[in-house]
XYZ file of C-alpha atoms in Angstrom:
342
model
C -88.818 -18.196 -115.114
C -88.619 -16.230 -111.571
C -86.256 -16.733 -108.278
C -88.459 -17.779 -106.079
C -88.725 -20.524 -108.993
C -87.638 -24.169 -107.406
C -85.771 -24.630 -110.998
C -83.825 -23.526 -113.954
C -85.253 -20.406 -116.559
C -84.041 -21.686 -119.420
C -82.706 -20.987 -123.571
C -79.992 -18.239 -123.962
C -76.577 -17.464 -123.055
C -74.136 -15.480 -122.541
C -70.143 -14.982 -122.026
C -68.202 -15.253 -118.736
C -66.843 -12.191 -117.999
C -62.695 -12.627 -117.831
C -61.588 -12.694 -113.961
C -58.470 -10.850 -112.571
C -56.143 -13.009 -109.611
C -56.622 -10.108 -107.843
C -60.642 -9.800 -107.106
C -59.797 -13.754 -106.346
C -62.475 -13.762 -102.963
C -64.688 -16.308 -102.962
C -62.841 -19.386 -99.955
C -62.639 -22.275 -102.021
C -61.835 -25.089 -98.976
C -59.436 -26.650 -102.256
C -59.760 -26.015 -106.221
C -57.358 -26.480 -109.686
C -55.335 -23.827 -110.579
C -54.735 -26.061 -113.105
C -54.513 -23.166 -115.471
C -54.330 -19.234 -114.910
C -57.441 -17.651 -113.422
C -57.651 -14.280 -115.459
C -58.622 -16.772 -117.569
C -62.670 -17.752 -115.218
C -65.971 -16.046 -115.395
C -65.679 -13.039 -112.290
C -67.100 -15.476 -109.069
C -70.177 -14.619 -106.997
C -68.630 -11.369 -104.239
C -70.806 -11.307 -101.616
C -68.555 -12.523 -99.189
C -65.349 -9.323 -98.352
C -63.048 -11.829 -97.774
C -59.970 -12.175 -100.092
C -58.568 -14.813 -98.253
C -58.100 -18.209 -100.332
C -56.383 -21.128 -99.303
C -56.220 -25.589 -99.530
C -56.881 -27.548 -96.321
C -53.743 -30.529 -96.637
C -54.171 -33.955 -98.268
C -57.537 -32.619 -100.922
C -57.623 -34.316 -104.149
C -56.174 -30.757 -106.284
C -57.183 -32.119 -109.556
C -61.122 -30.760 -109.454
C -61.071 -29.661 -113.102
C -58.598 -31.612 -115.365
C -59.701 -29.710 -117.967
C -62.358 -27.174 -118.634
C -66.015 -28.990 -118.817
C -68.515 -29.000 -121.144
C -71.852 -28.830 -118.935
C -75.712 -28.717 -118.914
C -77.538 -26.364 -117.636
C -81.143 -27.044 -116.601
C -83.410 -25.045 -117.862
C -86.399 -24.679 -115.841
C -88.230 -27.186 -118.065
C -86.274 -30.103 -116.645
C -84.436 -31.210 -113.122
C -83.190 -34.204 -114.977
C -80.813 -36.267 -113.373
C -77.599 -38.405 -114.572
C -75.958 -41.630 -113.913
C -74.244 -41.546 -110.520
C -71.134 -43.535 -110.552
C -70.984 -46.780 -107.340
C -67.461 -45.471 -106.420
C -68.955 -42.913 -105.396
C -70.957 -43.862 -102.507
C -68.026 -46.760 -101.324
C -65.650 -43.283 -100.913
C -67.380 -40.620 -100.271
C -69.876 -42.329 -97.515
C -66.170 -41.906 -95.412
C -67.253 -37.969 -94.531
C -69.759 -38.535 -92.710
C -69.385 -42.138 -90.928
C -66.800 -40.547 -87.907
C -69.073 -38.673 -85.304
C -66.380 -36.192 -86.212
C -68.008 -35.709 -89.821
C -71.490 -35.910 -88.912
C -70.949 -32.895 -85.359
C -69.891 -31.112 -89.255
C -73.119 -31.931 -90.995
C -75.360 -30.587 -88.092
C -73.410 -27.616 -87.882
C -73.720 -27.292 -91.144
C -76.861 -27.832 -90.625
C -78.292 -25.566 -88.521
C -77.023 -22.309 -89.752
C -78.552 -22.874 -92.955
C -81.491 -22.969 -91.524
C -81.485 -20.631 -89.575
C -81.231 -18.745 -92.940
C -83.008 -20.062 -95.186
C -86.863 -20.048 -94.936
C -90.203 -20.754 -96.769
C -90.446 -18.335 -98.983
C -86.436 -18.815 -99.812
C -86.404 -22.317 -100.195
C -87.271 -22.362 -103.498
C -83.958 -20.482 -105.155
C -81.879 -22.966 -103.164
C -83.291 -26.237 -104.337
C -82.778 -24.657 -107.787
C -79.593 -23.619 -107.177
C -78.578 -27.552 -106.843
C -79.825 -27.705 -110.708
C -77.453 -25.277 -111.537
C -74.920 -26.605 -109.743
C -75.090 -30.474 -110.612
C -76.514 -30.229 -113.841
C -73.563 -29.539 -116.027
C -72.136 -33.448 -115.332
C -70.487 -35.492 -118.675
C -70.840 -38.838 -118.011
C -68.365 -39.698 -120.964
C -66.025 -37.075 -119.775
C -66.514 -37.520 -116.633
C -66.521 -33.056 -116.024
C -69.008 -30.905 -114.906
C -71.570 -32.000 -112.046
C -71.830 -30.289 -108.101
C -68.531 -28.653 -108.001
C -69.731 -25.235 -106.775
C -68.770 -23.845 -110.143
C -72.478 -21.814 -110.166
C -70.724 -19.082 -108.107
C -68.836 -18.322 -111.359
C -71.709 -17.981 -113.730
C -73.929 -16.259 -112.302
C -73.655 -13.978 -115.042
C -75.706 -16.227 -116.842
C -78.903 -15.803 -118.848
C -80.547 -18.410 -117.158
C -79.105 -17.311 -114.107
C -80.705 -14.585 -113.441
C -82.282 -14.357 -109.165
C -79.499 -16.275 -107.896
C -77.092 -14.349 -106.538
C -79.901 -13.260 -104.096
C -80.021 -17.506 -103.416
C -76.524 -18.321 -103.248
C -76.182 -15.227 -101.074
C -78.884 -16.510 -98.100
C -76.022 -19.833 -98.028
C -73.165 -17.193 -98.208
C -74.498 -15.777 -94.479
C -74.469 -19.692 -93.456
C -71.044 -20.283 -94.878
C -69.333 -17.187 -92.899
C -70.794 -18.158 -89.636
C -69.587 -22.657 -90.408
C -66.332 -21.489 -91.606
C -65.551 -19.258 -88.606
C -65.246 -22.773 -86.926
C -64.335 -25.705 -89.965
C -64.775 -25.422 -93.759
C -66.896 -26.106 -96.017
C -67.272 -26.695 -99.103
C -69.910 -24.848 -102.396
C -70.797 -27.712 -103.433
C -71.536 -28.964 -100.371
C -73.464 -26.049 -98.982
C -75.682 -26.266 -101.463
C -76.776 -29.837 -101.554
C -77.133 -29.651 -97.605
C -78.622 -25.590 -98.520
C -81.045 -27.535 -101.254
C -81.949 -31.254 -98.839
C -83.126 -28.419 -96.071
C -85.569 -26.282 -98.325
C -87.367 -29.430 -99.161
C -87.431 -29.780 -95.973
C -88.558 -26.750 -94.626
C -91.155 -27.229 -96.709
C -93.004 -30.239 -95.635
C -90.374 -32.298 -97.863
C -88.773 -35.598 -96.874
C -85.736 -35.321 -94.899
C -82.965 -35.889 -97.621
C -79.301 -37.179 -96.212
C -76.694 -35.757 -97.686
C -72.532 -37.261 -97.846
C -70.105 -34.086 -97.378
C -66.814 -34.661 -98.683
C -67.252 -31.978 -101.962
C -64.445 -30.353 -103.339
C -65.320 -27.005 -105.612
C -63.789 -25.979 -108.976
C -61.927 -22.763 -109.325
C -63.314 -22.081 -112.521
C -67.116 -22.063 -114.381
C -68.520 -24.796 -116.342
C -68.547 -24.379 -120.480
C -71.800 -22.465 -121.602
C -73.640 -23.783 -124.521
C -75.725 -26.848 -124.300
C -78.687 -26.395 -122.349
C -82.026 -28.637 -123.601
C -84.142 -26.972 -125.918
C -87.399 -25.618 -123.551
C -89.775 -26.718 -126.367
C -88.659 -30.965 -126.541
C -91.322 -33.281 -125.763
C -91.561 -36.483 -123.458
C -89.502 -38.312 -125.779
C -86.670 -35.614 -126.312
C -86.307 -35.861 -122.834
C -85.406 -38.568 -123.191
C -83.355 -39.067 -125.360
C -81.423 -35.843 -123.568
C -81.460 -38.165 -120.548
C -79.775 -41.200 -122.833
C -77.305 -39.072 -124.622
C -76.160 -37.475 -121.347
C -75.575 -41.317 -120.004
C -78.011 -41.989 -117.724
C -78.864 -45.046 -119.731
C -75.542 -46.233 -118.406
C -76.816 -46.987 -115.047
C -80.112 -46.735 -115.568
C -83.092 -49.188 -116.689
C -85.653 -47.251 -118.960
C -88.059 -47.914 -116.164
C -85.569 -45.893 -113.877
C -84.750 -42.578 -116.123
C -88.261 -42.006 -116.684
C -89.391 -42.461 -113.676
C -86.541 -40.720 -110.973
C -87.191 -37.683 -114.429
C -91.298 -37.333 -113.461
C -89.683 -37.437 -109.483
C -87.573 -35.005 -109.638
C -89.907 -32.744 -111.617
C -91.995 -32.410 -108.827
C -89.431 -29.827 -107.765
C -91.556 -27.394 -109.301
C -94.420 -27.855 -106.219
C -92.086 -24.686 -105.130
C -92.057 -21.641 -106.503
C -94.099 -19.757 -108.794
C -94.825 -21.501 -111.908
C -98.853 -22.042 -110.079
C -98.607 -25.962 -108.225
C -100.227 -25.199 -104.968
C -98.767 -23.592 -102.332
C -95.009 -21.562 -103.229
C -93.717 -22.671 -100.157
C -95.268 -25.992 -99.681
C -93.715 -29.292 -100.942
C -96.375 -32.253 -101.513
C -97.741 -33.701 -104.654
C -99.788 -30.895 -105.986
C -98.011 -30.611 -109.024
C -98.955 -34.083 -109.899
C -102.801 -33.237 -109.239
C -102.712 -30.807 -110.854
C -100.396 -31.826 -114.327
C -103.580 -34.541 -114.620
C -105.965 -31.306 -114.358
C -103.827 -29.614 -117.219
C -105.283 -25.893 -116.413
C -103.441 -24.353 -118.790
C -106.102 -26.300 -121.621
C -108.566 -24.273 -119.948
C -109.812 -20.722 -121.117
C -110.268 -19.165 -117.516
C -108.028 -16.226 -116.281
C -104.288 -17.196 -115.612
C -104.786 -20.974 -116.198
C -103.103 -21.080 -119.364
C -99.921 -19.421 -117.566
C -99.754 -22.819 -115.509
C -96.950 -24.456 -115.692
C -94.120 -25.036 -118.515
C -93.792 -26.938 -121.852
C -91.753 -29.740 -120.675
C -94.796 -30.286 -117.348
C -97.499 -29.701 -120.118
C -95.001 -33.122 -122.044
C -94.472 -35.411 -119.674
C -98.359 -35.394 -118.534
C -98.713 -36.462 -122.485
C -96.412 -38.940 -122.490
C -97.807 -43.252 -121.402
C -94.528 -43.446 -119.364
C -94.716 -40.752 -117.786
C -97.866 -40.488 -116.746
C -98.273 -43.328 -114.827
C -95.228 -41.753 -112.199
C -97.904 -38.592 -112.746
C -100.620 -40.884 -111.650
C -99.020 -42.675 -108.916
C -97.104 -39.503 -106.890
C -100.561 -37.818 -107.550
C -102.787 -40.615 -105.842
C -99.753 -41.541 -103.314
C -97.542 -38.342 -101.602
C -95.172 -40.737 -99.256
C -93.558 -42.474 -103.019
C -93.787 -39.092 -104.451
C -91.386 -38.386 -100.903
C -89.316 -41.311 -101.383
C -88.774 -41.198 -104.733
C -87.520 -37.741 -104.711
C -85.760 -38.007 -101.274
C -83.308 -40.993 -103.714
C -83.485 -39.690 -106.553
C -81.858 -36.460 -105.164
C -79.376 -37.814 -103.544
C -78.410 -39.623 -106.899
C -78.361 -35.250 -107.927
C -75.887 -34.040 -105.280
C -72.951 -36.959 -106.204
C -73.087 -36.830 -109.827
C -69.621 -35.918 -111.197
C -68.200 -35.093 -107.644
C -65.227 -34.552 -106.383
C -63.240 -36.021 -102.429
C -61.317 -34.619 -100.292
C -58.921 -38.287 -99.522
C -59.759 -40.182 -97.167
């Protein structure tokens, strides 16, 4: 998948390079120092700053152990379960007037740098960062660890998208601290809105990890719909969602493919074209480049009766798709997050 795609590229992995403490250049609001920086992968270094700092009162154990992660492939933008306690704790982050002003400031700076042409790559960052959640281990998730993982094959092109957000982050941090996890979560929501999609509120207060999530649990691009659903269950999806809900959110989040270069309508318009084109199955045609439209997972879900039900609904009702995507996205960017203490 190209860097303009709204989802991940798939498949192979490469080992992350070592990072010496002298090269650690990011300004994380808070991160774990439970393991030596010398054993961590090299972080994204768009900023020239060499300062790191912690903010008093934040939780310092962002990562209590090495996390076993799942990277989203271009074939699988899936949602993982959200613990109920996250809602009650995290909601406090923006309830106050000051919290709301911080949120608006972040949105304002992001809007300045994220154009329609850059939106797909920014949205793709969300699926890369959030897709490492492991429910059994309560690890991974929306933690900003993507900054350490840019050299992995599945992350090709994301450095450019991270640099876009880094420009906004630098301006924001002249006034207030902001984590990469929050920047990416809000950035993806604004990318959707800029391209005509739903407005998605995002709670602030996530803490960044100080190390990459482990490699090696990439879902196979060749999985059929049954395999995708089983993958959801192995990741604990059924623990808080019914089978019915799991399929609905799988299909809704797959609608992120409407942005980018996979052939589902305009690459810079967030709408329900993805579902309309899925129903047409253009890859079955021998004409032109239609066989190149979509990915194996796109073709798989339209052949599944449960998925087809939601594909048809979203093709007929864009407002329903927008509402369901918004709700699924809000869960996605909260899954596995560690939060500032209140």
